[in-house]
PDB file of C-alpha atoms in Angstrom:
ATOM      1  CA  UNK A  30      12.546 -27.521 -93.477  1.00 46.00           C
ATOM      2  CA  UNK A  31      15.555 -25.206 -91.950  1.00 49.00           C
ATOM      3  CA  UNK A  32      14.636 -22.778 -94.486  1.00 46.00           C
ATOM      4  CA  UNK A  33      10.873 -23.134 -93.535  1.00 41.00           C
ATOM      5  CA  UNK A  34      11.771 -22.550 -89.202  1.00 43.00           C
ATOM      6  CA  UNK A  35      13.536 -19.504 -90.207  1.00 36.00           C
ATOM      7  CA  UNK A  36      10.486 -17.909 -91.975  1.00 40.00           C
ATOM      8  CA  UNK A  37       8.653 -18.985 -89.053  1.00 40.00           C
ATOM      9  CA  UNK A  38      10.803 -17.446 -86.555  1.00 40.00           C
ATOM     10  CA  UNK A  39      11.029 -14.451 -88.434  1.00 40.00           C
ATOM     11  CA  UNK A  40       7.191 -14.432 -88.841  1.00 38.00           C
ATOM     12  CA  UNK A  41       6.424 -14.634 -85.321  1.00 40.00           C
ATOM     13  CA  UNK A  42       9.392 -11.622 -84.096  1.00 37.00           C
ATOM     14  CA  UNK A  43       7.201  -9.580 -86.631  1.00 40.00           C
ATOM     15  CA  UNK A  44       4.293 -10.580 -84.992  1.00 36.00           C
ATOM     16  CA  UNK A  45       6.307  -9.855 -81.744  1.00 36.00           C
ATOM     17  CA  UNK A  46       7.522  -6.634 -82.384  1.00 37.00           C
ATOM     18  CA  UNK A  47       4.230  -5.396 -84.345  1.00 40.00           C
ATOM     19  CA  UNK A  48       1.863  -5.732 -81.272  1.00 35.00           C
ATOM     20  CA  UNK A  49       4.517  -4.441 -79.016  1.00 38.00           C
ATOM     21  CA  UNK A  50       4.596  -1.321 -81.074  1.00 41.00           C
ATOM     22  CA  UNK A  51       0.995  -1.057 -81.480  1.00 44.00           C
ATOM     23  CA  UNK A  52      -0.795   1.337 -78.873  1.00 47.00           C
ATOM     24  CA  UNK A  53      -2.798  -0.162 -76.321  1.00 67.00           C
ATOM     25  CA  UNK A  54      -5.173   2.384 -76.490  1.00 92.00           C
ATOM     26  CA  UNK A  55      -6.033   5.302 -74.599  1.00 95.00           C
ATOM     27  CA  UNK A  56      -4.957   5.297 -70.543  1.00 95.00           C
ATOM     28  CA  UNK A  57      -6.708   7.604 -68.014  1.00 92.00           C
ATOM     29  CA  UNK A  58      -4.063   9.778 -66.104  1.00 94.00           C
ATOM     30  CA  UNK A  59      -4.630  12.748 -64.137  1.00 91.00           C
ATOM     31  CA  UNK A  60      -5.484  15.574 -66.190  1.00 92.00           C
ATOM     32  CA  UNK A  61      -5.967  13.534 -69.431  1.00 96.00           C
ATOM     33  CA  UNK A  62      -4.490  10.305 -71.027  1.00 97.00           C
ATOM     34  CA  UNK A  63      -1.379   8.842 -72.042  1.00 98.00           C
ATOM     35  CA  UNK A  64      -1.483   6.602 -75.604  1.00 98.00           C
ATOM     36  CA  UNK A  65       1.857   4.869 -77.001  1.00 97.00           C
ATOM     37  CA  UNK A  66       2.529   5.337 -81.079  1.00 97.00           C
ATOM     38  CA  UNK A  67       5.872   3.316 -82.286  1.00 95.00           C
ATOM     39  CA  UNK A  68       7.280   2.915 -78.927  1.00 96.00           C
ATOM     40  CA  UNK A  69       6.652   6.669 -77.664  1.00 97.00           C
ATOM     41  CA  UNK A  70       4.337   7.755 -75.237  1.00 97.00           C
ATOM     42  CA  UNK A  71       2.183  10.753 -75.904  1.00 98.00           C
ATOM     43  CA  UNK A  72       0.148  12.772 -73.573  1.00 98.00           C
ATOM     44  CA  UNK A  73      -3.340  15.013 -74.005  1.00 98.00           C
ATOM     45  CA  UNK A  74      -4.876  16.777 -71.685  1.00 98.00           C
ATOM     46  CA  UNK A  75      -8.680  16.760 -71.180  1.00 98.00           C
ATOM     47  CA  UNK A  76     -10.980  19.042 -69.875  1.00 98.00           C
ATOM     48  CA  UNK A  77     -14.632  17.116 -69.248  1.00 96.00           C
ATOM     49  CA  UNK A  78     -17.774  18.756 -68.819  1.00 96.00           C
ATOM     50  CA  UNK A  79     -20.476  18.162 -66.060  1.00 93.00           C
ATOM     51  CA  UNK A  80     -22.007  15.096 -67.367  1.00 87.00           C
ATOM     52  CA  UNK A  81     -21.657  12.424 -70.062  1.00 87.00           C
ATOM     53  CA  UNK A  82     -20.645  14.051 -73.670  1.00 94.00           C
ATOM     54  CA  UNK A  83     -19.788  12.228 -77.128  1.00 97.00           C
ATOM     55  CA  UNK A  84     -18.543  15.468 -78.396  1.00 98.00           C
ATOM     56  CA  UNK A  85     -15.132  16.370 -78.586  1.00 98.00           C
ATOM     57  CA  UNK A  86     -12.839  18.982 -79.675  1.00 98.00           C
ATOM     58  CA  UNK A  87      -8.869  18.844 -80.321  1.00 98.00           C
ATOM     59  CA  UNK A  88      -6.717  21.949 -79.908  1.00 98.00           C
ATOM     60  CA  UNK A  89      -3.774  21.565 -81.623  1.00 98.00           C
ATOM     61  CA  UNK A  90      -0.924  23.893 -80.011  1.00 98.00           C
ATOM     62  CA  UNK A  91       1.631  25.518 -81.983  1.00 96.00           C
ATOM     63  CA  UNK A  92       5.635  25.852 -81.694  1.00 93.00           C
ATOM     64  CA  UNK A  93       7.969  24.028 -80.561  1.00 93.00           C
ATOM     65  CA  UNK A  94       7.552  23.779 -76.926  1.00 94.00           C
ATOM     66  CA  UNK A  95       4.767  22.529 -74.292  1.00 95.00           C
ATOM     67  CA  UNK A  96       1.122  23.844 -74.424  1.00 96.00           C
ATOM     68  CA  UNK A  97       0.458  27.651 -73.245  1.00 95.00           C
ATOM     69  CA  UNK A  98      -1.730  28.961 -70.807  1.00 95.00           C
ATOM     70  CA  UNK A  99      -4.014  30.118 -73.612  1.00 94.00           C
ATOM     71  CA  UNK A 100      -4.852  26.741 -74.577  1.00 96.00           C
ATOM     72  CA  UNK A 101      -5.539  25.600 -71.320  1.00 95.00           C
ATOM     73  CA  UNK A 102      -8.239  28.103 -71.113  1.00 96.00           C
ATOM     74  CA  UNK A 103      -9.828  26.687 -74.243  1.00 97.00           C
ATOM     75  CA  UNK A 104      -9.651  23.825 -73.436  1.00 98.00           C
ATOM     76  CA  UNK A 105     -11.492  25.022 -69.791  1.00 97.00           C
ATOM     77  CA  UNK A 106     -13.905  27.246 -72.288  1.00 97.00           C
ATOM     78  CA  UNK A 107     -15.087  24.323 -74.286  1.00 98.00           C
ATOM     79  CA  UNK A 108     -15.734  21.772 -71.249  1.00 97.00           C
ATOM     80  CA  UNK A 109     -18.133  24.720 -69.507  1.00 97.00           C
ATOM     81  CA  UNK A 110     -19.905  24.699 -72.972  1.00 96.00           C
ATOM     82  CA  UNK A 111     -20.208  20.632 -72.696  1.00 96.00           C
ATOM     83  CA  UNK A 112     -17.942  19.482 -75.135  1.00 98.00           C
ATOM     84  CA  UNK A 113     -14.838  17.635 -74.195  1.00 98.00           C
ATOM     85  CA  UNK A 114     -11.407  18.903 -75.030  1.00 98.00           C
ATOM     86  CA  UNK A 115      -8.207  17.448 -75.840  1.00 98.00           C
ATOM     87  CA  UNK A 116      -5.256  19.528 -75.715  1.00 98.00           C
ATOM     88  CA  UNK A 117      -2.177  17.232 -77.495  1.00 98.00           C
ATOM     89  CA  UNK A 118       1.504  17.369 -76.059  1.00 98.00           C
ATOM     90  CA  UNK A 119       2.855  16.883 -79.688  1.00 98.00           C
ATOM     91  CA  UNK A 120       5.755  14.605 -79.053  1.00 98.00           C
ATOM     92  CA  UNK A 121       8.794  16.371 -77.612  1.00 97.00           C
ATOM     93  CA  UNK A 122       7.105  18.781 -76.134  1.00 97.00           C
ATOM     94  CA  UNK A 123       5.249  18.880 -72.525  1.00 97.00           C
ATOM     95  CA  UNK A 124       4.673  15.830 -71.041  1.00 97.00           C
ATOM     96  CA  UNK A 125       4.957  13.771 -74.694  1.00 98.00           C
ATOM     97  CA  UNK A 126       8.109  11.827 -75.463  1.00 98.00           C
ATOM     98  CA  UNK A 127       9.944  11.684 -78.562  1.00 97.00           C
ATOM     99  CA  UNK A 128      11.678  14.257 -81.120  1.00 97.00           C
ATOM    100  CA  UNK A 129      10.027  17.391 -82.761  1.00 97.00           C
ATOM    101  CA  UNK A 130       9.790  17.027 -86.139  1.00 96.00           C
ATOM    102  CA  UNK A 131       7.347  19.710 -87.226  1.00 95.00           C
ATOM    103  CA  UNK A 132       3.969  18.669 -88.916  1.00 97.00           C
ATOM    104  CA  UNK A 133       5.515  14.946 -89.626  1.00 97.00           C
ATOM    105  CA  UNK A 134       5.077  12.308 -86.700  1.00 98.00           C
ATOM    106  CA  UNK A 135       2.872  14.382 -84.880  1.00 98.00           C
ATOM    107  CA  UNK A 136       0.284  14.405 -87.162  1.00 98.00           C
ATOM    108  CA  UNK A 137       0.243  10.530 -87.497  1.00 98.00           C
ATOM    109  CA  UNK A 138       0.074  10.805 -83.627  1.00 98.00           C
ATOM    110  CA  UNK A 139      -2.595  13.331 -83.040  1.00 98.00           C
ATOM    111  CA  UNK A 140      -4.567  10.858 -85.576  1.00 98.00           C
ATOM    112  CA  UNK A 141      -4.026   7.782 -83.836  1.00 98.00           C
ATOM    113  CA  UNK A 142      -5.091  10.009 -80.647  1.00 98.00           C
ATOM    114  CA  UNK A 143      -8.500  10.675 -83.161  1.00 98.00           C
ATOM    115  CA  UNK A 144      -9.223   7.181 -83.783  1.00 98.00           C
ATOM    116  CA  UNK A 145      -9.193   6.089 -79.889  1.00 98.00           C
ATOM    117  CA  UNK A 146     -11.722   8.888 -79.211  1.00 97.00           C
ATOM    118  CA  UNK A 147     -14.396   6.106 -79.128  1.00 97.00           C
ATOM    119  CA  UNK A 148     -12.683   4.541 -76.187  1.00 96.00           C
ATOM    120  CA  UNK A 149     -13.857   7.630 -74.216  1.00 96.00           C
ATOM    121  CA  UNK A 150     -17.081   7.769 -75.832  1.00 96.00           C
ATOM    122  CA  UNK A 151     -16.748  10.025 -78.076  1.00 97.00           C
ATOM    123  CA  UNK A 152     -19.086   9.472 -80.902  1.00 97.00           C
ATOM    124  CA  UNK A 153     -18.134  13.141 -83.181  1.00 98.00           C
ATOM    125  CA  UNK A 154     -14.777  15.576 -83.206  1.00 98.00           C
ATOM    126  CA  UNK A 155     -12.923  18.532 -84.489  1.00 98.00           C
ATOM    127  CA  UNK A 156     -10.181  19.926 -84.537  1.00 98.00           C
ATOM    128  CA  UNK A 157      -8.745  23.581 -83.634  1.00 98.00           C
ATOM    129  CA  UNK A 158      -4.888  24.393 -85.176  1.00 98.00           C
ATOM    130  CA  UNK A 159      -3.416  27.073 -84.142  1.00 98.00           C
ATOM    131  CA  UNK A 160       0.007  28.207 -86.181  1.00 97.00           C
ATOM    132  CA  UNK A 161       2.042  25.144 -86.503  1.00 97.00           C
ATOM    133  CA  UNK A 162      -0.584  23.201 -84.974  1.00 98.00           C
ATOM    134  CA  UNK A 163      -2.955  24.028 -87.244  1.00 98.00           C
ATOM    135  CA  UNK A 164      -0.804  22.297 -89.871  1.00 98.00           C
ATOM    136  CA  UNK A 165      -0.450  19.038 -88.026  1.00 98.00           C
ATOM    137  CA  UNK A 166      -4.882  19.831 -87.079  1.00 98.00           C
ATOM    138  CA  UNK A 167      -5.499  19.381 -90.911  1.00 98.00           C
ATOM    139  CA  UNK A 168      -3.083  16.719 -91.735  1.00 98.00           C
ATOM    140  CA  UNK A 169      -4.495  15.019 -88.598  1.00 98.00           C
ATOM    141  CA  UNK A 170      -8.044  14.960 -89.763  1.00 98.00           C
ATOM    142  CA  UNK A 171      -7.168  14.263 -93.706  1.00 98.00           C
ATOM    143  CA  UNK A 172      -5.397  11.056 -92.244  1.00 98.00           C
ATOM    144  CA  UNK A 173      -7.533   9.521 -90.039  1.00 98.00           C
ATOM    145  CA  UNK A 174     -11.027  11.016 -92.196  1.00 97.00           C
ATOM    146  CA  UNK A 175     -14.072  11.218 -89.500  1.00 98.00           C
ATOM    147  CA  UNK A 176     -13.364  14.363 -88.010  1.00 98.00           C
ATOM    148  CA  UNK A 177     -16.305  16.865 -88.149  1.00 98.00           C
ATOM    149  CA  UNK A 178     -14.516  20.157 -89.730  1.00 98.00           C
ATOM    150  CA  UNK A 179     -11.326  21.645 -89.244  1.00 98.00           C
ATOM    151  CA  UNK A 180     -10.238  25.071 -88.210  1.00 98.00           C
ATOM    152  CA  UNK A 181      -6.894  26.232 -89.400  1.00 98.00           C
ATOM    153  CA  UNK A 182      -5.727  29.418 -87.279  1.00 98.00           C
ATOM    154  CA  UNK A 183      -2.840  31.441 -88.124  1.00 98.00           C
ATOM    155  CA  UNK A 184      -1.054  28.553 -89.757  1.00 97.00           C
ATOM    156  CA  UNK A 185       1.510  27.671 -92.561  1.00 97.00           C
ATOM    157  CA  UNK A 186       1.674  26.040 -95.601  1.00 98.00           C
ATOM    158  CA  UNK A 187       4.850  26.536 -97.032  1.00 97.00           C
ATOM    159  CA  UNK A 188       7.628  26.264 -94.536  1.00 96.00           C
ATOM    160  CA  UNK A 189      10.608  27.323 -97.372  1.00 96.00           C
ATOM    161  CA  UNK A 190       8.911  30.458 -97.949  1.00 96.00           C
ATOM    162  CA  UNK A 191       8.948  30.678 -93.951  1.00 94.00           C
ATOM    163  CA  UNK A 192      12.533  30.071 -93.975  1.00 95.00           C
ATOM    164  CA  UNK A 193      13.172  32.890 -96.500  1.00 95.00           C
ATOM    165  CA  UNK A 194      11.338  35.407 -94.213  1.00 94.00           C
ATOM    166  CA  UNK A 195      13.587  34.115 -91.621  1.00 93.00           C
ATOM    167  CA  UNK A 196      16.778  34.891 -92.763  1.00 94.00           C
ATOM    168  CA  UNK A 197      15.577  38.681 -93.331  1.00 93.00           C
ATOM    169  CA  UNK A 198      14.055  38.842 -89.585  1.00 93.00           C
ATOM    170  CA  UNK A 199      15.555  36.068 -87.377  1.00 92.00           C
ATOM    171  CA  UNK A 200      18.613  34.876 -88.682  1.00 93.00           C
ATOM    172  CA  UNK A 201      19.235  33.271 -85.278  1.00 93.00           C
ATOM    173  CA  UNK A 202      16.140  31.452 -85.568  1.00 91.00           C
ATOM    174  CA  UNK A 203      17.586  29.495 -88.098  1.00 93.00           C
ATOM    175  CA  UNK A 204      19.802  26.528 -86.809  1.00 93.00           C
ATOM    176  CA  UNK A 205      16.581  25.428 -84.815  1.00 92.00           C
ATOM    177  CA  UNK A 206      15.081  24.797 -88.231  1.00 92.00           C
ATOM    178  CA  UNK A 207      17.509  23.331 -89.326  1.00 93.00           C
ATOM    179  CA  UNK A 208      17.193  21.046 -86.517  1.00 93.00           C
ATOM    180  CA  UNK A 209      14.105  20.177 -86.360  1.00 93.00           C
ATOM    181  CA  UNK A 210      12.866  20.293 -90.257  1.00 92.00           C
ATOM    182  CA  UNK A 211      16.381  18.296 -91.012  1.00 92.00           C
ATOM    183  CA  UNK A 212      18.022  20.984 -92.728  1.00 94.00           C
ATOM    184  CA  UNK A 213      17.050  24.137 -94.939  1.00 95.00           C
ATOM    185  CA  UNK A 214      15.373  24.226 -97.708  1.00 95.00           C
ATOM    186  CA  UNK A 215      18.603  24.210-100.001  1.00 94.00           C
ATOM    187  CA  UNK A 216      20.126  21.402 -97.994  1.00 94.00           C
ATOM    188  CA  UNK A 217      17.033  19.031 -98.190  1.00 94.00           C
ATOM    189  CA  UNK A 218      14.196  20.557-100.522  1.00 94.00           C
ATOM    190  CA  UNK A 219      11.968  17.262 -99.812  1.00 94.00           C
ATOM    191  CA  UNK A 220      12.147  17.984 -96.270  1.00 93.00           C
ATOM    192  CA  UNK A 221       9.616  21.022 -96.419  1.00 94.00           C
ATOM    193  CA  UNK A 222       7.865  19.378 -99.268  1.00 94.00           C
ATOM    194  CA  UNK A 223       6.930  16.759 -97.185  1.00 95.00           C
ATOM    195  CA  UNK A 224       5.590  18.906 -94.324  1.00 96.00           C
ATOM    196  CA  UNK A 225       3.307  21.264 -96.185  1.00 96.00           C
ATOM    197  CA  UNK A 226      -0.556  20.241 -95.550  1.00 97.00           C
ATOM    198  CA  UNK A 227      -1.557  20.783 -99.011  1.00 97.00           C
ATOM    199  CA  UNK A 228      -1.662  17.314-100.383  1.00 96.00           C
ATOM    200  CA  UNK A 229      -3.715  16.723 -96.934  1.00 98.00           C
ATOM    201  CA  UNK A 230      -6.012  19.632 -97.729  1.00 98.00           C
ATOM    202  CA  UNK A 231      -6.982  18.123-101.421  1.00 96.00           C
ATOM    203  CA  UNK A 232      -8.382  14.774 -99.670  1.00 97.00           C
ATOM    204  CA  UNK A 233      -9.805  16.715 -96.537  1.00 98.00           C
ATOM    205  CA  UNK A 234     -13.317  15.636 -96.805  1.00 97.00           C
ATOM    206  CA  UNK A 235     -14.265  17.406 -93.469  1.00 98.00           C
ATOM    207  CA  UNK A 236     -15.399  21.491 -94.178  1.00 98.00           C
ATOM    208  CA  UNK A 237     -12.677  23.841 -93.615  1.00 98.00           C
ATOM    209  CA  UNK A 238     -12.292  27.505 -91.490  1.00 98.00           C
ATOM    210  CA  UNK A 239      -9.594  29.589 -92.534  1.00 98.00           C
ATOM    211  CA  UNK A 240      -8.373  32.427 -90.378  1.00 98.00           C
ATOM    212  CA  UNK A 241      -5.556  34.593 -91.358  1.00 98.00           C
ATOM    213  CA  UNK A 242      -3.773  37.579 -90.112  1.00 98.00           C
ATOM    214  CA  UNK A 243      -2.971  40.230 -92.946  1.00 97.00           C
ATOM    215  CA  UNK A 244      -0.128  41.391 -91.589  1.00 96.00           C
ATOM    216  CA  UNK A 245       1.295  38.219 -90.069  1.00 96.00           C
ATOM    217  CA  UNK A 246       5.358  38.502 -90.144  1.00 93.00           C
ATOM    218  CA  UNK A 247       6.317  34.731 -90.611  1.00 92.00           C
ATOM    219  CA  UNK A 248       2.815  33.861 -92.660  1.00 96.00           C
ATOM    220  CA  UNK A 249       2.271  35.453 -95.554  1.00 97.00           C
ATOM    221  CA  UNK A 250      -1.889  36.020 -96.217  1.00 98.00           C
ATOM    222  CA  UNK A 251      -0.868  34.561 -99.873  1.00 98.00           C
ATOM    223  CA  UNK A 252      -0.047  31.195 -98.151  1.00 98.00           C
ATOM    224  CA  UNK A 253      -3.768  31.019 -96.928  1.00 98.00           C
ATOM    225  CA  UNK A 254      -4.863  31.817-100.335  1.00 98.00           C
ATOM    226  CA  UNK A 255      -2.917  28.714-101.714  1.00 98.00           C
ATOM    227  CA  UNK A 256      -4.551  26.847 -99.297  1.00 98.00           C
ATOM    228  CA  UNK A 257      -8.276  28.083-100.793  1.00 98.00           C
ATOM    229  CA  UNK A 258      -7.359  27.292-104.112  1.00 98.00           C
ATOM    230  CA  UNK A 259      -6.148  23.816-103.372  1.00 98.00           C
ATOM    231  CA  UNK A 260      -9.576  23.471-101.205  1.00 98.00           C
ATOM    232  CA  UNK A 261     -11.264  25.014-104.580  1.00 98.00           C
ATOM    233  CA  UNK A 262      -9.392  22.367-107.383  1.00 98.00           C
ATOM    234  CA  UNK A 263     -10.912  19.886-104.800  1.00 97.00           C
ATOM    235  CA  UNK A 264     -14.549  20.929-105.572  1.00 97.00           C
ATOM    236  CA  UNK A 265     -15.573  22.687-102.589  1.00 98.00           C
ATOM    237  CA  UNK A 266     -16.722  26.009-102.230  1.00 98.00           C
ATOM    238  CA  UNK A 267     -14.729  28.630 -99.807  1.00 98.00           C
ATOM    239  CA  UNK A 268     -16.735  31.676 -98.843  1.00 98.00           C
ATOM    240  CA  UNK A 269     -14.391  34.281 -98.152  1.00 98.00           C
ATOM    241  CA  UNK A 270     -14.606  37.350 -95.757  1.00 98.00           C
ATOM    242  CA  UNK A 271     -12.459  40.279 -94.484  1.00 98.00           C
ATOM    243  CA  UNK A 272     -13.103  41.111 -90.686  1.00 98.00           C
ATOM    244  CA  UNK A 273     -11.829  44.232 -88.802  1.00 98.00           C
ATOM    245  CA  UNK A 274      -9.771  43.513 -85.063  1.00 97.00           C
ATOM    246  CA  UNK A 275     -13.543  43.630 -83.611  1.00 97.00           C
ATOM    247  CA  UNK A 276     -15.384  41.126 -86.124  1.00 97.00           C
ATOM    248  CA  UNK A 277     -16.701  43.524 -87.919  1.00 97.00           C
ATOM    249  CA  UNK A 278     -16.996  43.809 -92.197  1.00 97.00           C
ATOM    250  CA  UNK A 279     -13.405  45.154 -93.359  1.00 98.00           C
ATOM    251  CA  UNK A 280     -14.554  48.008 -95.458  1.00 96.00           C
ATOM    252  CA  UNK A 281     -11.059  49.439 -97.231  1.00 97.00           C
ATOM    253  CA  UNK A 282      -9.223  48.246 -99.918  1.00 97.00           C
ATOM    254  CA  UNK A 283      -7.171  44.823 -99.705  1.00 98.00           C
ATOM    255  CA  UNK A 284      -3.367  45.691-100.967  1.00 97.00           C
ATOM    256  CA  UNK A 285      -0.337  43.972-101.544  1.00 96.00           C
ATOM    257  CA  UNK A 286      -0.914  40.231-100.657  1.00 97.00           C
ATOM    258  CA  UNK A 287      -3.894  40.596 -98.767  1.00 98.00           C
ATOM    259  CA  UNK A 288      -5.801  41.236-102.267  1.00 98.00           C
ATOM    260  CA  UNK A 289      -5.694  37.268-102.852  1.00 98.00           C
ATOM    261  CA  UNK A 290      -8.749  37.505-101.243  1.00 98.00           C
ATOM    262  CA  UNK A 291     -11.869  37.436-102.700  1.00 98.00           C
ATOM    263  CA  UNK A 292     -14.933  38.660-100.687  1.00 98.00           C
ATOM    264  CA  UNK A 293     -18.307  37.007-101.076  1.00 98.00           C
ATOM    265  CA  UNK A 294     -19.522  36.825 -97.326  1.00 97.00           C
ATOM    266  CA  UNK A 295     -20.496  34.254 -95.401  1.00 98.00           C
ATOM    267  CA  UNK A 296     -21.818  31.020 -96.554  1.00 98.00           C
ATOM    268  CA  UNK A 297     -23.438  27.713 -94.464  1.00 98.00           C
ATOM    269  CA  UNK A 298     -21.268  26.968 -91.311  1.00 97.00           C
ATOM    270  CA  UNK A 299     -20.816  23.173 -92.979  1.00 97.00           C
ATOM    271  CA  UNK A 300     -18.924  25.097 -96.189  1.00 98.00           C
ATOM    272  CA  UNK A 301     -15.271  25.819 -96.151  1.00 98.00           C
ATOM    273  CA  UNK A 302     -14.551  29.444 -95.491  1.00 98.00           C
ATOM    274  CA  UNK A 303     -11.493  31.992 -95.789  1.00 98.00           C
ATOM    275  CA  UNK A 304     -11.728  34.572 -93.159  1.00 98.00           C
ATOM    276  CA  UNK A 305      -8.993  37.170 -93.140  1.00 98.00           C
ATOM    277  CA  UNK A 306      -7.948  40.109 -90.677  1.00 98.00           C
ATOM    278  CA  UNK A 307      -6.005  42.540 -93.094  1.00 98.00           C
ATOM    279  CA  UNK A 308      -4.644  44.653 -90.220  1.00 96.00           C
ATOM    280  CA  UNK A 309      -3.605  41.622 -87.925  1.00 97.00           C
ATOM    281  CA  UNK A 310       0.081  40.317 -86.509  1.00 95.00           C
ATOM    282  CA  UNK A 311       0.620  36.790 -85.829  1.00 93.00           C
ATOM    283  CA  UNK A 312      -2.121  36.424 -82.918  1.00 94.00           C
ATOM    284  CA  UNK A 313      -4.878  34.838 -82.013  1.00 96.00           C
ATOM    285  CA  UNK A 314      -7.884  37.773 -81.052  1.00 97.00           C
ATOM    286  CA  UNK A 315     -11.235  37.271 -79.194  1.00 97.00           C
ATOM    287  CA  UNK A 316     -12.980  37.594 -82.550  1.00 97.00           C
ATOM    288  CA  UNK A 317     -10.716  34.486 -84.491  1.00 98.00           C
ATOM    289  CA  UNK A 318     -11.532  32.466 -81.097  1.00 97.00           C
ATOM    290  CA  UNK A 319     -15.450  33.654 -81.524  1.00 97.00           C
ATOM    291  CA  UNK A 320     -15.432  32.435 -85.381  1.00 98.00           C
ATOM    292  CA  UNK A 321     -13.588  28.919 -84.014  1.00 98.00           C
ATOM    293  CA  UNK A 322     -16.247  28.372 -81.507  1.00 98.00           C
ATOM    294  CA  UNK A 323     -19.228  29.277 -83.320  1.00 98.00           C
ATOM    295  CA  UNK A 324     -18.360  27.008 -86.153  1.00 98.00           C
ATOM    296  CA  UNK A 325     -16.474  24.144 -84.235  1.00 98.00           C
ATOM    297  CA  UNK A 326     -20.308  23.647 -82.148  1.00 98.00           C
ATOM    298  CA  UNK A 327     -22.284  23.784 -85.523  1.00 98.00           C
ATOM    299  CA  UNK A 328     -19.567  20.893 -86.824  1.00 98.00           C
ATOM    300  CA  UNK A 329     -20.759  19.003 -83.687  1.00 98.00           C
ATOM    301  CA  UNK A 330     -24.142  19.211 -83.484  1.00 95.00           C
TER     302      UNK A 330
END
């Protein structure tokens, strides 16, 4: 019987514990809402249009610190075009608690954050990444499955090969890493295993957009190549395109690791696509956030 009260006990601080933990859902605030995920509270802004919606985007920001002016406006943009917008504070960053850890815990939070949406409404979503958060956008959306397409801008895939690049450009870059991922790559290999979105990318039933800068400094072109051929062992098909600065067809030859790419043009807006900018840095140009929009409204319709 003793032994029988002590599984009981410990049954019901479980119990306790579990729905103390659990998030209560999603909490109006000013400027957005406030959710809870294993005792830390997260924040998102939202930008609402005129009217009721049941549309919804999520802009995932990149780096390591608070949301940028940039996504504020796109998150503006997309509320005049009647679609509401959710612009995560990945935790430790903004107005979220907890510790950066990459494209780990925030992607389990930014896909709790998906699977509230309803609460507010919202009946279909997808998600914008940009750079980091473009990893933790596709992860997001592989984890929580009803999201309407995904755009991946600018981001990673393999975080040792960003390391690498590091050392030869920003060596003083590199005891954040360390910080955040939980070492370097030699130190604690499974630590950027375990944040690369590829696995998520295989089981990513949502279509994918691809947009990569050619001559990106920290993100190799190849990287969004892997990404295609993961998306292409799956079974879908990725239409691939080269675009000038302006949007316009890329016309000279691809070289070095830009020539990963194989051009074949556009294909349906609901089919993955590859869209590269061979003489692009690491930024985000009116013409990437024209391909984001055009496709992220066709996902919603």
């Amino acid at each position: 019987m003793r032994a029988f009260a002590v599984w009981l006990l410990a049954l019901a601080l479980g119990l306790f514990w579990g729905l103390r933990s659990a998030s209560p859902g999603l909490k109006r605030v000013e400027e957005g809402v406030v959710y809870g995920r294993e005792g830390v509270s997260l924040f998102a802004q939202v930008c609402s249009p005129q009217g009721a919606a049941d549309r919804a985007v999520i802009l995932v920001p990149g780096g390591f610190g608070p949301p940028t002016l940039d996504m504020e406006k796109r998150c503006r943009l997309y509320a005049e075009k009647g679609v509401v917008a959710l612009v995560p504070h990945l935790r430790g960053r903004g107005k979220s608690e907890g510790k950066v850890t990459g494209c780990l815990e925030e992607a389990e939070d930014v896909a709790l954050m998906a699977r509230l949406l309803p609460q507010m409404g919202i009946r279909r979503h997808a998600y914008a990444g940009y750079s980091l958060g473009a990893c933790v956008a596709l992860k997001a959306a592989a984890l929580e499955g009803r999201a309407r397409g995904v755009a991946f801008v600018i981001g990673p895939v393999d975080f040792a090969e960003q390391v690498e690049i590091l050392r030869k450009t920003r060596p003083d870059a590199l005891e954040r890493w360390r910080e955040v991922f939980g070492g370097l790559p030699e130190e604690c290999p499974a630590c950027y295993a375990r944040q690369s979105p590829l696995p998520h990318a295989a089981r990513l039933g949502a279509p994918l957009l691809i947009l990569q800068a050619g001559n990106d400094p920290l993100i190799p072109p190849t990287q969004a190549c892997r990404l295609r051929d993961v998306r292409e062992e799956a079974g879908r098909k990725v239409y691939q395109v080269a675009l000038t600065r302006e949007g316009h067809s890329w016309t000279l030859p691809l070289t070095k690791g830009r020539a990963c790419l194989r051009p074949t043009g556009f294909g349906p807006l609901g089919e993955d696509h590859l869209v590269l900018f061979p003489d692009l840095h690491h930024a985000v140009i009116p013409a990437m956030e024209a391909l984001v929009e055009r496709f992220v409204l066709a996902w919603l319709r």
